[in-house]
mmCIF file of C-alpha atoms in Angstrom:
data_model
loop_
_atom_site.group_PDB
_atom_site.id
_atom_site.type_symbol
_atom_site.label_atom_id
_atom_site.label_comp_id
_atom_site.label_asym_id
_atom_site.label_seq_id
_atom_site.Cartn_x
_atom_site.Cartn_y
_atom_site.Cartn_z
ATOM 1 C CA UNK H 1 -113.565 95.193 38.209
ATOM 2 C CA UNK H 2 -110.472 93.958 36.355
ATOM 3 C CA UNK H 3 -110.858 96.767 33.819
ATOM 4 C CA UNK H 4 -111.138 99.305 36.638
ATOM 5 C CA UNK H 5 -108.033 97.883 38.317
ATOM 6 C CA UNK H 6 -106.099 98.056 35.055
ATOM 7 C CA UNK H 7 -107.057 101.707 34.656
ATOM 8 C CA UNK H 8 -106.172 102.485 38.266
ATOM 9 C CA UNK H 9 -102.790 100.794 37.906
ATOM 10 C CA UNK H 10 -102.124 102.598 34.629
ATOM 11 C CA UNK H 11 -102.810 105.988 36.187
ATOM 12 C CA UNK H 12 -100.669 105.187 39.222
ATOM 13 C CA UNK H 13 -97.852 104.118 36.892
ATOM 14 C CA UNK H 14 -98.092 107.356 34.916
ATOM 15 C CA UNK H 15 -98.118 109.500 38.072
ATOM 16 C CA UNK H 16 -95.407 107.546 39.901
ATOM 17 C CA UNK H 17 -97.746 106.661 42.770
ATOM 18 C CA UNK H 18 -96.966 103.599 44.953
ATOM 19 C CA UNK H 19 -100.462 102.166 44.731
ATOM 20 C CA UNK H 20 -99.557 98.981 46.643
ATOM 21 C CA UNK H 21 -97.231 98.138 49.499
ATOM 22 C CA UNK H 22 -96.263 94.823 51.078
ATOM 23 C CA UNK H 23 -95.185 95.093 54.719
ATOM 24 C CA UNK H 24 -93.726 92.175 56.617
ATOM 25 C CA UNK H 25 -94.161 92.953 60.307
ATOM 26 C CA UNK H 26 -91.951 90.047 61.423
ATOM 27 C CA UNK H 27 -89.782 87.297 59.988
ATOM 28 C CA UNK H 28 -90.420 85.127 63.066
ATOM 29 C CA UNK H 29 -92.676 82.158 62.368
ATOM 30 C CA UNK H 30 -94.308 79.266 64.185
ATOM 31 C CA UNK H 31 -93.812 77.027 61.157
ATOM 32 C CA UNK H 32 -90.535 76.056 59.467
ATOM 33 C CA UNK H 33 -91.629 75.412 55.896
ATOM 34 C CA UNK H 34 -89.211 73.545 53.647
ATOM 35 C CA UNK H 35 -89.405 76.197 50.917
ATOM 36 C CA UNK H 36 -89.371 79.368 53.027
ATOM 37 C CA UNK H 37 -87.112 82.110 51.679
ATOM 38 C CA UNK H 38 -86.853 84.111 54.929
ATOM 39 C CA UNK H 39 -84.632 83.907 58.038
ATOM 40 C CA UNK H 40 -86.761 83.449 61.164
ATOM 41 C CA UNK H 41 -84.690 85.178 63.813
ATOM 42 C CA UNK H 42 -85.523 88.678 65.084
ATOM 43 C CA UNK H 43 -82.809 91.172 64.156
ATOM 44 C CA UNK H 44 -84.542 94.218 65.601
ATOM 45 C CA UNK H 45 -88.073 94.540 64.258
ATOM 46 C CA UNK H 46 -89.741 97.924 64.023
ATOM 47 C CA UNK H 47 -91.799 98.623 67.135
ATOM 48 C CA UNK H 48 -95.461 99.574 67.185
ATOM 49 C CA UNK H 49 -94.838 103.323 66.997
ATOM 50 C CA UNK H 50 -92.446 102.895 64.064
ATOM 51 C CA UNK H 51 -94.953 100.801 62.123
ATOM 52 C CA UNK H 52 -97.840 103.147 62.860
ATOM 53 C CA UNK H 53 -95.709 106.062 61.674
ATOM 54 C CA UNK H 54 -94.777 104.128 58.552
ATOM 55 C CA UNK H 55 -98.451 103.438 57.808
ATOM 56 C CA UNK H 56 -99.107 107.190 57.988
ATOM 57 C CA UNK H 57 -96.256 107.780 55.528
ATOM 58 C CA UNK H 58 -97.572 105.112 53.160
ATOM 59 C CA UNK H 59 -101.059 106.606 53.239
ATOM 60 C CA UNK H 60 -99.695 110.088 52.541
ATOM 61 C CA UNK H 61 -97.653 108.692 49.640
ATOM 62 C CA UNK H 62 -100.810 107.349 47.968
ATOM 63 C CA UNK H 63 -100.699 103.663 48.916
ATOM 64 C CA UNK H 64 -104.168 102.115 48.884
ATOM 65 C CA UNK H 65 -103.594 98.344 48.735
ATOM 66 C CA UNK H 66 -101.668 97.101 51.780
ATOM 67 C CA UNK H 67 -100.533 93.509 52.314
ATOM 68 C CA UNK H 68 -99.450 92.650 55.848
ATOM 69 C CA UNK H 69 -97.487 89.448 56.209
ATOM 70 C CA UNK H 70 -94.434 87.775 57.701
ATOM 71 C CA UNK H 71 -93.107 85.371 58.948
ATOM 72 C CA UNK H 72 -96.265 84.841 60.895
ATOM 73 C CA UNK H 73 -97.818 88.248 61.647
ATOM 74 C CA UNK H 74 -99.987 86.931 64.487
ATOM 75 C CA UNK H 75 -96.830 86.336 66.530
ATOM 76 C CA UNK H 76 -96.804 90.091 67.121
ATOM 77 C CA UNK H 77 -99.011 90.967 70.117
ATOM 78 C CA UNK H 78 -99.623 94.389 68.556
ATOM 79 C CA UNK H 79 -100.885 93.026 65.227
ATOM 80 C CA UNK H 80 -104.502 94.037 65.792
ATOM 81 C CA UNK H 81 -103.391 97.532 66.817
ATOM 82 C CA UNK H 82 -101.431 97.729 63.554
ATOM 83 C CA UNK H 83 -104.402 96.455 61.552
ATOM 84 C CA UNK H 84 -106.761 98.887 63.279
ATOM 85 C CA UNK H 85 -104.538 101.826 62.381
ATOM 86 C CA UNK H 86 -104.225 100.602 58.805
ATOM 87 C CA UNK H 87 -108.000 100.455 58.493
ATOM 88 C CA UNK H 88 -108.332 103.875 60.130
ATOM 89 C CA UNK H 89 -106.115 105.192 57.340
ATOM 90 C CA UNK H 90 -108.539 103.493 54.893
ATOM 91 C CA UNK H 91 -106.083 101.017 53.408
ATOM 92 C CA UNK H 92 -107.550 98.025 51.628
ATOM 93 C CA UNK H 93 -105.839 95.376 53.771
ATOM 94 C CA UNK H 94 -104.908 91.817 52.848
ATOM 95 C CA UNK H 95 -103.463 89.610 55.573
ATOM 96 C CA UNK H 96 -101.168 86.677 54.785
ATOM 97 C CA UNK H 97 -100.937 84.096 57.553
ATOM 98 C CA UNK H 98 -100.639 80.372 58.192
ATOM 99 C CA UNK H 99 -103.703 80.911 60.439
ATOM 100 C CA UNK H 100 -102.796 78.334 63.081
ATOM 101 C CA UNK H 101 -103.206 81.060 65.736
ATOM 102 C CA UNK H 102 -106.631 82.141 64.467
ATOM 103 C CA UNK H 103 -109.521 80.990 66.616
ATOM 104 C CA UNK H 104 -113.068 82.320 66.899
ATOM 105 C CA UNK H 105 -112.052 85.480 68.748
ATOM 106 C CA UNK H 106 -109.333 86.394 66.226
ATOM 107 C CA UNK H 107 -111.708 85.720 63.320
ATOM 108 C CA UNK H 108 -114.290 88.001 64.962
ATOM 109 C CA UNK H 109 -111.714 90.802 65.354
ATOM 110 C CA UNK H 110 -110.653 90.492 61.704
ATOM 111 C CA UNK H 111 -114.309 90.664 60.689
ATOM 112 C CA UNK H 112 -114.904 93.798 62.765
ATOM 113 C CA UNK H 113 -111.852 95.414 61.179
ATOM 114 C CA UNK H 114 -113.306 94.650 57.733
ATOM 115 C CA UNK H 115 -110.083 93.086 56.457
ATOM 116 C CA UNK H 116 -110.465 92.688 52.687
ATOM 117 C CA UNK H 117 -109.062 89.157 52.466
ATOM 118 C CA UNK H 118 -106.944 86.612 54.295
ATOM 119 C CA UNK H 119 -104.501 84.419 52.379
ATOM 120 C CA UNK H 120 -103.640 81.104 54.009
ATOM 121 C CA UNK H 121 -101.103 78.580 52.743
ATOM 122 C CA UNK H 122 -102.289 74.980 52.381
ATOM 123 C CA UNK H 123 -99.891 72.551 50.683
ATOM 124 C CA UNK H 124 -101.985 69.370 50.735
ATOM 125 C CA UNK H 125 -105.250 68.174 52.207
ATOM 126 C CA UNK H 126 -103.303 65.175 53.523
ATOM 127 C CA UNK H 127 -101.884 65.982 56.986
ATOM 128 C CA UNK H 128 -98.840 63.774 56.456
ATOM 129 C CA UNK H 129 -97.835 65.914 53.441
ATOM 130 C CA UNK H 130 -98.842 69.394 54.636
ATOM 131 C CA UNK H 131 -97.441 68.941 58.140
ATOM 132 C CA UNK H 132 -94.177 67.527 56.755
ATOM 133 C CA UNK H 133 -93.744 70.725 54.720
ATOM 134 C CA UNK H 134 -94.556 73.077 57.623
ATOM 135 C CA UNK H 135 -92.719 70.833 60.129
ATOM 136 C CA UNK H 136 -95.570 71.404 62.616
ATOM 137 C CA UNK H 137 -97.736 68.444 63.530
ATOM 138 C CA UNK H 138 -101.416 69.338 63.423
ATOM 139 C CA UNK H 139 -100.859 72.497 61.378
ATOM 140 C CA UNK H 140 -103.225 71.437 58.581
ATOM 141 C CA UNK H 141 -106.046 70.737 61.017
ATOM 142 C CA UNK H 142 -105.557 74.095 62.747
ATOM 143 C CA UNK H 143 -105.348 76.054 59.478
ATOM 144 C CA UNK H 144 -108.535 74.454 58.154
ATOM 145 C CA UNK H 145 -110.333 75.198 61.436
ATOM 146 C CA UNK H 146 -109.261 78.841 61.089
ATOM 147 C CA UNK H 147 -110.605 78.992 57.542
ATOM 148 C CA UNK H 148 -113.963 77.734 58.819
ATOM 149 C CA UNK H 149 -114.004 80.436 61.518
ATOM 150 C CA UNK H 150 -113.202 83.123 58.953
ATOM 151 C CA UNK H 151 -115.680 81.914 56.356
ATOM 152 C CA UNK H 152 -118.436 81.665 59.013
ATOM 153 C CA UNK H 153 -118.069 85.424 59.407
ATOM 154 C CA UNK H 154 -118.194 85.989 55.670
ATOM 155 C CA UNK H 155 -114.548 86.956 55.303
ATOM 156 C CA UNK H 156 -112.898 86.360 51.940
ATOM 157 C CA UNK H 157 -110.241 83.648 52.174
ATOM 158 C CA UNK H 158 -107.712 82.618 49.553
ATOM 159 C CA UNK H 159 -106.005 79.265 49.901
ATOM 160 C CA UNK H 160 -102.499 79.553 48.430
ATOM 161 C CA UNK H 161 -100.669 76.399 47.405
ATOM 162 C CA UNK H 162 -96.958 76.449 46.567
ATOM 163 C CA UNK H 163 -96.196 73.545 44.250
ATOM 164 C CA UNK H 164 -93.002 71.647 45.019
ATOM 165 C CA UNK H 165 -91.671 68.110 44.775
ATOM 166 C CA UNK H 166 -93.158 66.856 48.083
ATOM 167 C CA UNK H 167 -96.723 67.910 47.119
ATOM 168 C CA UNK H 168 -96.615 67.811 43.310
ATOM 169 C CA UNK H 169 -99.605 65.463 43.077
ATOM 170 C CA UNK H 170 -101.695 67.155 45.748
ATOM 171 C CA UNK H 171 -102.913 70.381 44.141
ATOM 172 C CA UNK H 172 -106.230 68.909 42.887
ATOM 173 C CA UNK H 173 -107.065 67.968 46.470
ATOM 174 C CA UNK H 174 -106.198 71.448 47.743
ATOM 175 C CA UNK H 175 -108.293 73.013 44.986
ATOM 176 C CA UNK H 176 -111.221 70.775 45.922
ATOM 177 C CA UNK H 177 -110.761 71.681 49.600
ATOM 178 C CA UNK H 178 -110.920 75.375 48.736
ATOM 179 C CA UNK H 179 -114.196 74.821 46.899
ATOM 180 C CA UNK H 180 -115.640 72.907 49.855
ATOM 181 C CA UNK H 181 -114.687 75.702 52.255
ATOM 182 C CA UNK H 182 -115.941 78.492 49.996
ATOM 183 C CA UNK H 183 -112.438 79.885 49.545
ATOM 184 C CA UNK H 184 -110.594 81.099 46.481
ATOM 185 C CA UNK H 185 -107.668 79.002 45.275
ATOM 186 C CA UNK H 186 -104.316 80.023 43.875
ATOM 187 C CA UNK H 187 -101.293 77.898 43.047
ATOM 188 C CA UNK H 188 -97.705 79.003 42.444
ATOM 189 C CA UNK H 189 -95.164 76.584 40.934
ATOM 190 C CA UNK H 190 -92.186 78.836 41.673
ATOM 191 C CA UNK H 191 -89.742 78.284 44.522
ATOM 192 C CA UNK H 192 -87.994 81.527 45.463
ATOM 193 C CA UNK H 193 -84.319 81.554 46.501
ATOM 194 C CA UNK H 194 -83.584 82.516 50.078
ATOM 195 C CA UNK H 195 -83.585 86.290 50.506
ATOM 196 C CA UNK H 196 -79.961 86.108 51.718
ATOM 197 C CA UNK H 197 -78.832 84.306 48.568
ATOM 198 C CA UNK H 198 -78.985 80.578 49.382
ATOM 199 C CA UNK H 199 -80.277 78.787 46.280
ATOM 200 C CA UNK H 200 -80.315 75.249 47.682
ATOM 201 C CA UNK H 201 -84.090 75.291 48.202
ATOM 202 C CA UNK H 202 -84.503 75.516 44.417
ATOM 203 C CA UNK H 203 -84.028 71.745 44.496
ATOM 204 C CA UNK H 204 -87.688 71.682 45.539
ATOM 205 C CA UNK H 205 -88.816 72.958 42.108
ATOM 206 C CA UNK H 206 -90.960 70.365 40.335
ATOM 207 C CA UNK H 207 -89.664 68.492 37.300
ATOM 208 C CA UNK H 208 -90.304 69.896 33.806
ATOM 209 C CA UNK H 209 -92.818 67.191 32.924
ATOM 210 C CA UNK H 210 -94.797 67.814 36.099
ATOM 211 C CA UNK H 211 -94.835 71.554 35.365
ATOM 212 C CA UNK H 212 -96.103 70.859 31.860
ATOM 213 C CA UNK H 213 -98.907 68.708 33.243
ATOM 214 C CA UNK H 214 -99.937 71.454 35.672
ATOM 215 C CA UNK H 215 -99.989 74.057 32.902
ATOM 216 C CA UNK H 216 -102.238 71.843 30.802
ATOM 217 C CA UNK H 217 -104.874 71.271 33.481
ATOM 218 C CA UNK H 218 -108.005 73.181 32.334
ATOM 219 C CA UNK H 219 -109.572 73.388 35.788
ATOM 220 C CA UNK H 220 -106.448 75.111 37.072
ATOM 221 C CA UNK H 221 -105.509 77.533 34.291
ATOM 222 C CA UNK H 222 -108.942 78.278 32.831
ATOM 223 C CA UNK H 223 -109.049 78.663 29.055
ATOM 224 C CA UNK H 224 -106.414 76.116 28.058
ATOM 225 C CA UNK H 225 -106.244 77.143 24.416
ATOM 226 C CA UNK H 226 -105.699 80.775 25.312
ATOM 227 C CA UNK H 227 -103.314 80.071 28.209
ATOM 228 C CA UNK H 228 -101.106 77.775 26.135
ATOM 229 C CA UNK H 229 -101.228 79.877 22.978
ATOM 230 C CA UNK H 230 -97.936 80.497 21.121
ATOM 231 C CA UNK H 231 -96.026 83.712 21.923
ATOM 232 C CA UNK H 232 -97.454 86.925 20.509
ATOM 233 C CA UNK H 233 -95.613 88.879 17.850
ATOM 234 C CA UNK H 234 -92.961 91.153 19.314
ATOM 235 C CA UNK H 235 -93.455 94.802 18.410
ATOM 236 C CA UNK H 236 -92.393 98.213 19.746
ATOM 237 C CA UNK H 237 -95.305 98.341 22.222
ATOM 238 C CA UNK H 238 -94.117 95.068 23.770
ATOM 239 C CA UNK H 239 -90.466 96.144 23.862
ATOM 240 C CA UNK H 240 -91.294 99.520 25.411
ATOM 241 C CA UNK H 241 -93.349 97.951 28.191
ATOM 242 C CA UNK H 242 -92.050 97.668 31.774
ATOM 243 C CA UNK H 243 -91.335 94.157 33.089
ATOM 244 C CA UNK H 244 -93.626 94.329 36.158
ATOM 245 C CA UNK H 245 -95.050 96.657 38.803
ATOM 246 C CA UNK H 246 -92.058 96.371 41.180
ATOM 247 C CA UNK H 247 -90.785 99.894 41.993
ATOM 248 C CA UNK H 248 -93.401 101.347 39.628
ATOM 249 C CA UNK H 249 -96.599 100.975 41.658
ATOM 250 C CA UNK H 250 -95.397 98.534 44.317
ATOM 251 C CA UNK H 251 -92.894 98.589 47.187
ATOM 252 C CA UNK H 252 -91.894 96.097 49.858
ATOM 253 C CA UNK H 253 -90.812 96.983 53.410
ATOM 254 C CA UNK H 254 -89.144 94.459 55.713
ATOM 255 C CA UNK H 255 -89.655 94.238 59.516
ATOM 256 C CA UNK H 256 -86.426 96.226 59.870
ATOM 257 C CA UNK H 257 -87.556 99.140 57.732
ATOM 258 C CA UNK H 258 -85.623 98.100 54.627
ATOM 259 C CA UNK H 259 -87.250 99.094 51.343
ATOM 260 C CA UNK H 260 -87.054 96.850 48.273
ATOM 261 C CA UNK H 261 -88.760 96.963 44.859
ATOM 262 C CA UNK H 262 -90.759 93.835 45.752
ATOM 263 C CA UNK H 263 -90.797 90.995 48.284
ATOM 264 C CA UNK H 264 -89.238 88.766 45.600
ATOM 265 C CA UNK H 265 -86.702 91.423 44.537
ATOM 266 C CA UNK H 266 -84.215 91.904 47.424
ATOM 267 C CA UNK H 267 -82.372 94.909 45.988
ATOM 268 C CA UNK H 268 -81.650 97.203 49.003
ATOM 269 C CA UNK H 269 -83.095 100.615 48.150
ATOM 270 C CA UNK H 270 -83.309 102.531 51.432
ATOM 271 C CA UNK H 271 -84.518 102.270 55.001
ATOM 272 C CA UNK H 272 -87.492 104.073 56.561
ATOM 273 C CA UNK H 273 -85.648 104.246 59.877
ATOM 274 C CA UNK H 274 -83.258 106.706 58.231
ATOM 275 C CA UNK H 275 -85.383 108.355 55.526
ATOM 276 C CA UNK H 276 -89.019 109.113 54.847
ATOM 277 C CA UNK H 277 -90.681 106.501 52.670
ATOM 278 C CA UNK H 278 -91.688 109.026 50.026
ATOM 279 C CA UNK H 279 -88.114 110.320 49.742
ATOM 280 C CA UNK H 280 -86.905 106.757 49.179
ATOM 281 C CA UNK H 281 -89.692 106.105 46.664
ATOM 282 C CA UNK H 282 -88.860 109.221 44.665
ATOM 283 C CA UNK H 283 -85.093 109.465 45.014
ATOM 284 C CA UNK H 284 -83.621 105.998 45.573
ATOM 285 C CA UNK H 285 -80.918 105.316 42.985
ATOM 286 C CA UNK H 286 -81.834 101.635 43.015
ATOM 287 C CA UNK H 287 -85.558 102.181 42.482
ATOM 288 C CA UNK H 288 -84.835 104.637 39.694
ATOM 289 C CA UNK H 289 -82.632 102.078 38.013
ATOM 290 C CA UNK H 290 -85.372 99.445 38.192
ATOM 291 C CA UNK H 291 -87.872 101.918 36.724
ATOM 292 C CA UNK H 292 -85.555 102.702 33.822
ATOM 293 C CA UNK H 293 -85.649 99.135 32.503
ATOM 294 C CA UNK H 294 -88.019 98.195 29.696
ATOM 295 C CA UNK H 295 -88.362 94.890 27.887
ATOM 296 C CA UNK H 296 -86.080 96.307 25.185
ATOM 297 C CA UNK H 297 -83.236 96.486 27.735
ATOM 298 C CA UNK H 298 -83.399 92.835 28.801
ATOM 299 C CA UNK H 299 -80.348 90.791 27.833
ATOM 300 C CA UNK H 300 -81.499 87.916 25.647
ATOM 301 C CA UNK H 301 -85.166 88.426 26.525
ATOM 302 C CA UNK H 302 -85.664 91.318 24.109
ATOM 303 C CA UNK H 303 -84.867 88.968 21.201
ATOM 304 C CA UNK H 304 -86.997 86.116 22.574
ATOM 305 C CA UNK H 305 -90.399 85.411 21.096
ATOM 306 C CA UNK H 306 -91.800 84.906 24.590
ATOM 307 C CA UNK H 307 -91.003 88.449 25.743
ATOM 308 C CA UNK H 308 -94.600 89.651 25.344
ATOM 309 C CA UNK H 309 -96.199 86.741 27.202
ATOM 310 C CA UNK H 310 -93.537 85.556 29.655
ATOM 311 C CA UNK H 311 -94.143 85.886 33.402
ATOM 312 C CA UNK H 312 -90.479 86.883 33.880
ATOM 313 C CA UNK H 313 -89.779 88.083 37.427
ATOM 314 C CA UNK H 314 -87.006 90.705 37.601
ATOM 315 C CA UNK H 315 -86.426 89.743 41.224
ATOM 316 C CA UNK H 316 -85.658 86.155 40.298
ATOM 317 C CA UNK H 317 -83.408 87.429 37.509
ATOM 318 C CA UNK H 318 -81.640 89.707 40.017
ATOM 319 C CA UNK H 319 -81.046 86.751 42.332
ATOM 320 C CA UNK H 320 -79.510 84.882 39.409
ATOM 321 C CA UNK H 321 -77.049 87.758 39.066
ATOM 322 C CA UNK H 322 -78.551 90.168 36.529
ATOM 323 C CA UNK H 323 -81.812 92.102 36.895
ATOM 324 C CA UNK H 324 -81.654 92.756 33.140
ATOM 325 C CA UNK H 325 -81.270 89.096 32.311
ATOM 326 C CA UNK H 326 -83.626 86.156 32.050
ATOM 327 C CA UNK H 327 -85.195 84.319 34.952
ATOM 328 C CA UNK H 328 -84.552 80.682 34.135
ATOM 329 C CA UNK H 329 -87.556 79.596 36.220
ATOM 330 C CA UNK H 330 -89.826 81.752 34.067
ATOM 331 C CA UNK H 331 -88.169 80.533 30.863
ATOM 332 C CA UNK H 332 -89.004 77.032 32.045
ATOM 333 C CA UNK H 333 -92.612 78.028 32.696
ATOM 334 C CA UNK H 334 -92.992 79.578 29.225
ATOM 335 C CA UNK H 335 -91.676 76.394 27.642
ATOM 336 C CA UNK H 336 -93.914 74.175 29.766
ATOM 337 C CA UNK H 337 -96.920 76.316 28.916
ATOM 338 C CA UNK H 338 -96.462 76.596 25.150
ATOM 339 C CA UNK H 339 -94.037 73.840 24.152
ATOM 340 C CA UNK H 340 -92.021 76.471 22.273
ATOM 341 C CA UNK H 341 -88.410 76.904 23.469
ATOM 342 C CA UNK H 342 -87.182 80.272 24.682
ATOM 343 C CA UNK H 343 -83.729 81.605 23.828
ATOM 344 C CA UNK H 344 -82.176 79.801 26.809
ATOM 345 C CA UNK H 345 -84.433 76.700 26.933
#
């Protein structure tokens, strides 16, 4: 399947097709997580008709993989209408949710809609840690109950754990919980700056030594020798490669119709309330600029030995002030993984 996906992505890249789209249907949320990068007030969300029309545009543009998220998407009373239309347009739909509003009836509706997968954030299997991060007492218990409802119906669930200082020692417990519940497990050690520019939440990033320990845990990263291997030799193929799929095969749309290269790359590139999505995708000056950048064009990175193996996020680099520059968080990860300094570490 991974080989098929690589081929599909390669063809979409060559044809300029937006294979994947991430749509946040609201920024409102019933949790107030310490690390959240979104504002939670409603500044005029798209209504049902606008979102349904947008889904038609996305389908016509060639989008197949659709992620629906928030905020908390279940706060919208029309969410199941939106999901039903997305499935009618044959999108492969992933739902991201904290799941505390999912009970048996909601799980049954998601099953009947044949949602591909549901991603649910769990930060610790200890309520005192998880609930302190979400700032909602009982949230862990309710999220786990929802996972049981979903798994009972055979739905694919991914438990997503964001690693930060308050839960740095808890990821083995979350991974074990996922196994017990029959869910997939994923862990991300990156804290993203607030979408409006506030970088204070980066104080939640774990210490370098803790990151190193995580990256040398075989049960978490798989083949340790391969994962922690030294950087590959830099050649023309590496330098001519594109940094990531943002604006190439992926687009992000906010609840207000704003289009960005990616959810982690808040470069304003158009608005579907004023233009058709496909016109923005094809003609946006900002998206074209992002697409023009190869590894060879990256300030400092193009001379770094890690350039072929780094997980550099152009969105994080953009939020540091230069989309063609390094992402210091990813430089830190490369160093923690391999023990070999980058050009700025």
